PDB file of C-alpha atoms in Angstrom:
ATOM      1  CA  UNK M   1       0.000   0.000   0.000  1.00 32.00           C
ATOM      2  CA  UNK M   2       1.729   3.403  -1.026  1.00 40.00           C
ATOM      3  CA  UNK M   3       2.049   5.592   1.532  1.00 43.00           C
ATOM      4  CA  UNK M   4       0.354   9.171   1.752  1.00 48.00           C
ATOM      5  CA  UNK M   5       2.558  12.077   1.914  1.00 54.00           C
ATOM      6  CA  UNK M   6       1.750  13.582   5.370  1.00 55.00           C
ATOM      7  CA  UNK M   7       2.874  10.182   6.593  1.00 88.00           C
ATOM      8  CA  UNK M   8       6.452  10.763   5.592  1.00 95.00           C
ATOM      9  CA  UNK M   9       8.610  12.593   7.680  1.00 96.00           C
ATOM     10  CA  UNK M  10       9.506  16.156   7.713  1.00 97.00           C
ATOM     11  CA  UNK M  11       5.601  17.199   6.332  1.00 96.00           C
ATOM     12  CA  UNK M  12       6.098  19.487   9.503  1.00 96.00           C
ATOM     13  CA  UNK M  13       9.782  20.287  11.167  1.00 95.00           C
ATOM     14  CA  UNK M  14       9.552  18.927  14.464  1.00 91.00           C
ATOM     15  CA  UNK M  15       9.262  20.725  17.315  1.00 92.00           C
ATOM     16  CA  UNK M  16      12.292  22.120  18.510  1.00 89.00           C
ATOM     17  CA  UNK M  17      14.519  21.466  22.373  1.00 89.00           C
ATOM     18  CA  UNK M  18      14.706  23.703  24.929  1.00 91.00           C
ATOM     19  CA  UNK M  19      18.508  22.891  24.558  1.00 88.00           C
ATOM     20  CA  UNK M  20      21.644  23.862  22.699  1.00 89.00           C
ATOM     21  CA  UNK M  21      23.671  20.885  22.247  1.00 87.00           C
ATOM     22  CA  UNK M  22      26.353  20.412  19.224  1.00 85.00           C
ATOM     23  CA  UNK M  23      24.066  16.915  17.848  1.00 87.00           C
ATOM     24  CA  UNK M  24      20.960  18.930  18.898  1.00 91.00           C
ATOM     25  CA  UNK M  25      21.816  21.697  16.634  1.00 91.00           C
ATOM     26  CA  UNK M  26      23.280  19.453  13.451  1.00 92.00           C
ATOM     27  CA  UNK M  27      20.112  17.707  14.087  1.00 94.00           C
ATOM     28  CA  UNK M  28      17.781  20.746  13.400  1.00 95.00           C
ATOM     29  CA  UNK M  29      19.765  21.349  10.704  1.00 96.00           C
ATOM     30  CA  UNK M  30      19.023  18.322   9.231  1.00 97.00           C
ATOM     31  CA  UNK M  31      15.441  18.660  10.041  1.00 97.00           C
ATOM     32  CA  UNK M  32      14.978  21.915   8.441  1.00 97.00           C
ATOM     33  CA  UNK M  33      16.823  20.108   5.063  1.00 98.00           C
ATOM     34  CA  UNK M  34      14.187  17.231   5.070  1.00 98.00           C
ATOM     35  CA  UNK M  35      11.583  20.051   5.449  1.00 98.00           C
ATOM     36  CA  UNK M  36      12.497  22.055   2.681  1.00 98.00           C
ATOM     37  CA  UNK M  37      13.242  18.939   0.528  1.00 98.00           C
ATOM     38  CA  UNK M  38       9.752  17.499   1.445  1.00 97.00           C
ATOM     39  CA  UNK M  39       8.292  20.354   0.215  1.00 97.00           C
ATOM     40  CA  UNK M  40      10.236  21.358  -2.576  1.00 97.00           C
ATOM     41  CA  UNK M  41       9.327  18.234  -3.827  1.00 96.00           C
ATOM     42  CA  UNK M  42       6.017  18.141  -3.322  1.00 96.00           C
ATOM     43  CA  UNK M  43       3.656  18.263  -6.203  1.00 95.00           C
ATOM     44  CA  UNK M  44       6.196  17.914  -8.966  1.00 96.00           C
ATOM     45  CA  UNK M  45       4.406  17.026 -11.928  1.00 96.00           C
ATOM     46  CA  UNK M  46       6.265  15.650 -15.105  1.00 95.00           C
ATOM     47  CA  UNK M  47       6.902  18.342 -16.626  1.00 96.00           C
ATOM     48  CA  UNK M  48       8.343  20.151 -13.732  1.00 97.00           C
ATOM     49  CA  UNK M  49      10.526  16.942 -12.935  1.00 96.00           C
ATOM     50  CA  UNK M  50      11.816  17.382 -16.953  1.00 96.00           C
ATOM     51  CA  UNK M  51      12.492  21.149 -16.751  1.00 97.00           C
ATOM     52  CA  UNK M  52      16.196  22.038 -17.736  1.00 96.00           C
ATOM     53  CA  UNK M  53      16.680  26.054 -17.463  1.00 93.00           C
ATOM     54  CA  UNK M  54      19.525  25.321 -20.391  1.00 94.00           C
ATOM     55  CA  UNK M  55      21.652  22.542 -22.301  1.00 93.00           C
ATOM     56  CA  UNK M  56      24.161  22.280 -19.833  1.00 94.00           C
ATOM     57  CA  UNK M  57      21.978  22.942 -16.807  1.00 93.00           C
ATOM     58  CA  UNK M  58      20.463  19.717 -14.746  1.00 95.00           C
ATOM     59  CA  UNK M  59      17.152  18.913 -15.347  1.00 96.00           C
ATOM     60  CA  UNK M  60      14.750  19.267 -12.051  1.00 97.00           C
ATOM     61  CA  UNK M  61      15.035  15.603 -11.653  1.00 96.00           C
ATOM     62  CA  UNK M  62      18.417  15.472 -12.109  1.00 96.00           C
ATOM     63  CA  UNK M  63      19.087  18.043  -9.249  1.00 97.00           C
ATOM     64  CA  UNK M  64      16.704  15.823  -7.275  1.00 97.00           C
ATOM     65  CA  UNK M  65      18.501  12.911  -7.626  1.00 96.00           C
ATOM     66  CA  UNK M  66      21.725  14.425  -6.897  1.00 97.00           C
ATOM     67  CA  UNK M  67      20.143  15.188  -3.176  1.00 98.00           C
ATOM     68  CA  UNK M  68      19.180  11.853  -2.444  1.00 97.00           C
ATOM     69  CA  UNK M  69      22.551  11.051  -3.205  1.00 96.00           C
ATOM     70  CA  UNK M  70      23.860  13.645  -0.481  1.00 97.00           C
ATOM     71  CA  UNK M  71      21.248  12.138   1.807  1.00 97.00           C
ATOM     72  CA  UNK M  72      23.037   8.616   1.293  1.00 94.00           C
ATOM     73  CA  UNK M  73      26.240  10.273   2.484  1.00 92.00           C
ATOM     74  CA  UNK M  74      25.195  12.142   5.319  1.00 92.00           C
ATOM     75  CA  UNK M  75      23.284   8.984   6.175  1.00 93.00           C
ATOM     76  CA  UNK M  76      26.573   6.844   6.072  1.00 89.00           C
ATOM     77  CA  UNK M  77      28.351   8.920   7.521  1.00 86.00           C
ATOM     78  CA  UNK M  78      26.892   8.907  10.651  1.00 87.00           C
ATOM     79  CA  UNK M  79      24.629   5.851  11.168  1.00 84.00           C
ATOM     80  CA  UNK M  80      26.180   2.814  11.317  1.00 72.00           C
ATOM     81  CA  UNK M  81      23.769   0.103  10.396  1.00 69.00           C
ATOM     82  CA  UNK M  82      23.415  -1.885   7.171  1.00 58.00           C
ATOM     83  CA  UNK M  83      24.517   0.782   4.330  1.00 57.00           C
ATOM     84  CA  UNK M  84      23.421  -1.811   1.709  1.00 51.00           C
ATOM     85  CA  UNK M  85      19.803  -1.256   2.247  1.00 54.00           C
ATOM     86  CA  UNK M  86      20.141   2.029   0.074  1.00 54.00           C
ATOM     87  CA  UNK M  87      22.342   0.832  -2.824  1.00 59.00           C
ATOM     88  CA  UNK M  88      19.673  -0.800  -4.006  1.00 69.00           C
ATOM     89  CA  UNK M  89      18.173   1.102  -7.352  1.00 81.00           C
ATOM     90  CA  UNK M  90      14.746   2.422  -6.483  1.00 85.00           C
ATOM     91  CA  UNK M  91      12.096   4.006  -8.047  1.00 87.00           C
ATOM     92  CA  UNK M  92      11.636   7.153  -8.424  1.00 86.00           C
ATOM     93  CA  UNK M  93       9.046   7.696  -5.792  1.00 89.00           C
ATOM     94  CA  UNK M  94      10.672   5.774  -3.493  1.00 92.00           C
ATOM     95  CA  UNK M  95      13.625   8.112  -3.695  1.00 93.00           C
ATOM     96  CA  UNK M  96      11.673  10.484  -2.127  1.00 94.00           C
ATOM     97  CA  UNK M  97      10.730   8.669   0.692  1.00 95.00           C
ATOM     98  CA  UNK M  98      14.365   7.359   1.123  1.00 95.00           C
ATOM     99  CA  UNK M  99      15.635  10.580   1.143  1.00 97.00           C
ATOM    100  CA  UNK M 100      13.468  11.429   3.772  1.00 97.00           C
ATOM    101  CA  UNK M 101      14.102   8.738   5.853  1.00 96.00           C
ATOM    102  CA  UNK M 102      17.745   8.837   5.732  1.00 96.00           C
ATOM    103  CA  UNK M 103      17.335  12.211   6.711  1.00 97.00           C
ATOM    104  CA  UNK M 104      14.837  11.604   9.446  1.00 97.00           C
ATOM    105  CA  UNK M 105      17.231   8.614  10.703  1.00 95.00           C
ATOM    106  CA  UNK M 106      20.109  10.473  10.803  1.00 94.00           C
ATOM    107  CA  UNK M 107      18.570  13.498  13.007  1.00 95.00           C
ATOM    108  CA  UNK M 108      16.894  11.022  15.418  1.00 94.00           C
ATOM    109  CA  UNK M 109      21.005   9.728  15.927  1.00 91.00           C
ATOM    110  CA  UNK M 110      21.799  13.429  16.885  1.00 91.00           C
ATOM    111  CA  UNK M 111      18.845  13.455  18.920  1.00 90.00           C
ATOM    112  CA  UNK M 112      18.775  10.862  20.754  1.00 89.00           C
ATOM    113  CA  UNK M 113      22.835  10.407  21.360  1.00 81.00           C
ATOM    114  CA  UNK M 114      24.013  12.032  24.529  1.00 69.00           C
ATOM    115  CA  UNK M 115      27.481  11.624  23.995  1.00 66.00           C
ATOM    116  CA  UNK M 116      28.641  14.458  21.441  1.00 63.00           C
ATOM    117  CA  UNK M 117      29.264  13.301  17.737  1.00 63.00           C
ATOM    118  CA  UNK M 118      32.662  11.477  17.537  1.00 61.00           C
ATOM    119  CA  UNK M 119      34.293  13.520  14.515  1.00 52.00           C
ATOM    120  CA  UNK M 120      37.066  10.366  14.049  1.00 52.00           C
ATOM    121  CA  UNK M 121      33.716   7.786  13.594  1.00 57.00           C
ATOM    122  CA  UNK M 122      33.275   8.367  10.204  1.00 61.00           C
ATOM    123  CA  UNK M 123      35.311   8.818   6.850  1.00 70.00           C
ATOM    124  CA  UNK M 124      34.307  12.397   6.218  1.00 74.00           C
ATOM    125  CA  UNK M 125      35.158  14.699   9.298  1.00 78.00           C
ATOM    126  CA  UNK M 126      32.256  15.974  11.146  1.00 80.00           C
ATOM    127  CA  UNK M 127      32.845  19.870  10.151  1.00 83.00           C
ATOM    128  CA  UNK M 128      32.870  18.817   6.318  1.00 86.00           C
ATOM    129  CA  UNK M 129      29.855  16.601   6.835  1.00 88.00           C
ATOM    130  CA  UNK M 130      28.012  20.116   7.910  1.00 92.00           C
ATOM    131  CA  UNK M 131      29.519  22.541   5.391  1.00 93.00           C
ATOM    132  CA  UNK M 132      29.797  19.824   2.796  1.00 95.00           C
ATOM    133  CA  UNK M 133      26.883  17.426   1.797  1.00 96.00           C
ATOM    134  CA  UNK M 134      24.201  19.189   4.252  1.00 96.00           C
ATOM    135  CA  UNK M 135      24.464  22.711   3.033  1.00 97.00           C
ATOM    136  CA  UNK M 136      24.838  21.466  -0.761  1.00 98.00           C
ATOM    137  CA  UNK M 137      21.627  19.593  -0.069  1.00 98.00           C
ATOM    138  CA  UNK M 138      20.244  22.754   1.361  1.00 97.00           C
ATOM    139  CA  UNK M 139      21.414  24.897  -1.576  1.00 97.00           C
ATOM    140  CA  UNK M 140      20.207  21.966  -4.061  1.00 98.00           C
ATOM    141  CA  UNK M 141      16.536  22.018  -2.684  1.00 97.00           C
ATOM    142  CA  UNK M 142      16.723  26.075  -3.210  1.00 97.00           C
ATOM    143  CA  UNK M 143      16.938  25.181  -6.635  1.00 97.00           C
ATOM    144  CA  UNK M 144      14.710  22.895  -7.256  1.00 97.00           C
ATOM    145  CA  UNK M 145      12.174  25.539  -5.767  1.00 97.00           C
ATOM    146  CA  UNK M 146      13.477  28.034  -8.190  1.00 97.00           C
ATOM    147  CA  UNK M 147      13.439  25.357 -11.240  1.00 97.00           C
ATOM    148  CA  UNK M 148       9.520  24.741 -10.421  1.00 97.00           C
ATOM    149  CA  UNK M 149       8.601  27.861 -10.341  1.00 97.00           C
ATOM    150  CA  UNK M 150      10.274  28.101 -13.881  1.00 97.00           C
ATOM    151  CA  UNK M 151       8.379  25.799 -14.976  1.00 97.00           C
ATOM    152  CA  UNK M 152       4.788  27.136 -13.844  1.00 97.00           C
ATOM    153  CA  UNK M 153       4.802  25.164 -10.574  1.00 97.00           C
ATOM    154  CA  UNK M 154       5.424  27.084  -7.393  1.00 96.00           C
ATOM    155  CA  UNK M 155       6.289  26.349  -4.042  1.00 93.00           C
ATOM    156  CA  UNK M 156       3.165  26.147  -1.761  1.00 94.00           C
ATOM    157  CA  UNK M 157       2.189  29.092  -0.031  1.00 95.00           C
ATOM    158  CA  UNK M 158       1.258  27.709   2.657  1.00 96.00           C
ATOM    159  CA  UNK M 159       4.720  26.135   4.109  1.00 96.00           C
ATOM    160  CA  UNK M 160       6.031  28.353   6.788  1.00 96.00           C
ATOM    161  CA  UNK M 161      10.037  27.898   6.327  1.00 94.00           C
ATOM    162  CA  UNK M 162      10.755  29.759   9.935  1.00 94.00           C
ATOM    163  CA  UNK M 163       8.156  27.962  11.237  1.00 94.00           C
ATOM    164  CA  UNK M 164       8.264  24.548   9.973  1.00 95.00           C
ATOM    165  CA  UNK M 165       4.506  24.675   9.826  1.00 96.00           C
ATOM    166  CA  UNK M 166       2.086  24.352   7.046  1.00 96.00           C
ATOM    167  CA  UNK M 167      -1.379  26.954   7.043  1.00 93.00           C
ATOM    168  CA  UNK M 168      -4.260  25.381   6.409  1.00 88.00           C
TER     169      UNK M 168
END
């Protein structure tokens, strides 16, 4: 049974701690990315997902796929469970979702880990993880906003980026 879009993470940022820890704050960070991605995303019809502002530019899709791939590293680079479960070639639909859940995995590790991030625990140092693949995925979904609007799709109105909250 497919699964409806408000049941995927990130359809609303969750709510935020009273505390300022260094995994509690790469953690919102990472929340805010899956709730910019989940939106930017959202709604994409075919024509959007085939939109290429010029010959050598990426293609919406293209751009799209290129930040599920950044998901996969952030996702590897800090969990440490079976990394084979998202080699496996998926649809495109189920990109989405992955993406989502890798990022909703990963924050929930931040989250939930007392102990601060070990920076020598994974191959890419903790600093680079932040101003490498998570701000390239942030930058990416900024431009998959701008491609569907280019393409006569906008962003919803209704998401609340400082919030984290949808109007209804």
């Amino acid at each position: 049974m497919a699964q409806t879009d408000e049941k995927l993470p990130y359809h609303e940022i969750p709510e935020y701690s009273e505390a300022y820890t260094a995994n509690l704050v790469v953690a919102r960070m990472v929340d805010g990315l899956g709730f910019r991605y989940y939106w930017a995303r959202e709604g994409l019809r075919d024509e959007d997902l085939n939109y290429k502002p010029s010959e050598t530019g990426r293609a919406t899709s293209e751009t799209i796929e290129h930040i599920y791939g950044l998901t996969k590293v952030i996702r590897n680079s800090i969990l440490s469970d079976d990394k084979d479960t998202i080699k496996q070639e998926l649809s495109f639909e189920d990109k989405r979702k992955q993406t989502l859940v890798n990022l909703k995995a990963v924050s929930d590790v931040l989250r939930n880990n007392e102990t601060p991030f070990q920076l020598e625990t994974s191959e890419i140092p903790f600093w680079n993880l932040i101003s490498g693949p998570i701000s390239d995925a942030l930058w990416h979904c900024g431009q998959v906003v701008l491609l569907r609007r280019a393409s006569g799709n906008p962003f919803s109105s209704k998401v609340n980026l400082f919030t984290g909250k949808v109007r209804q």
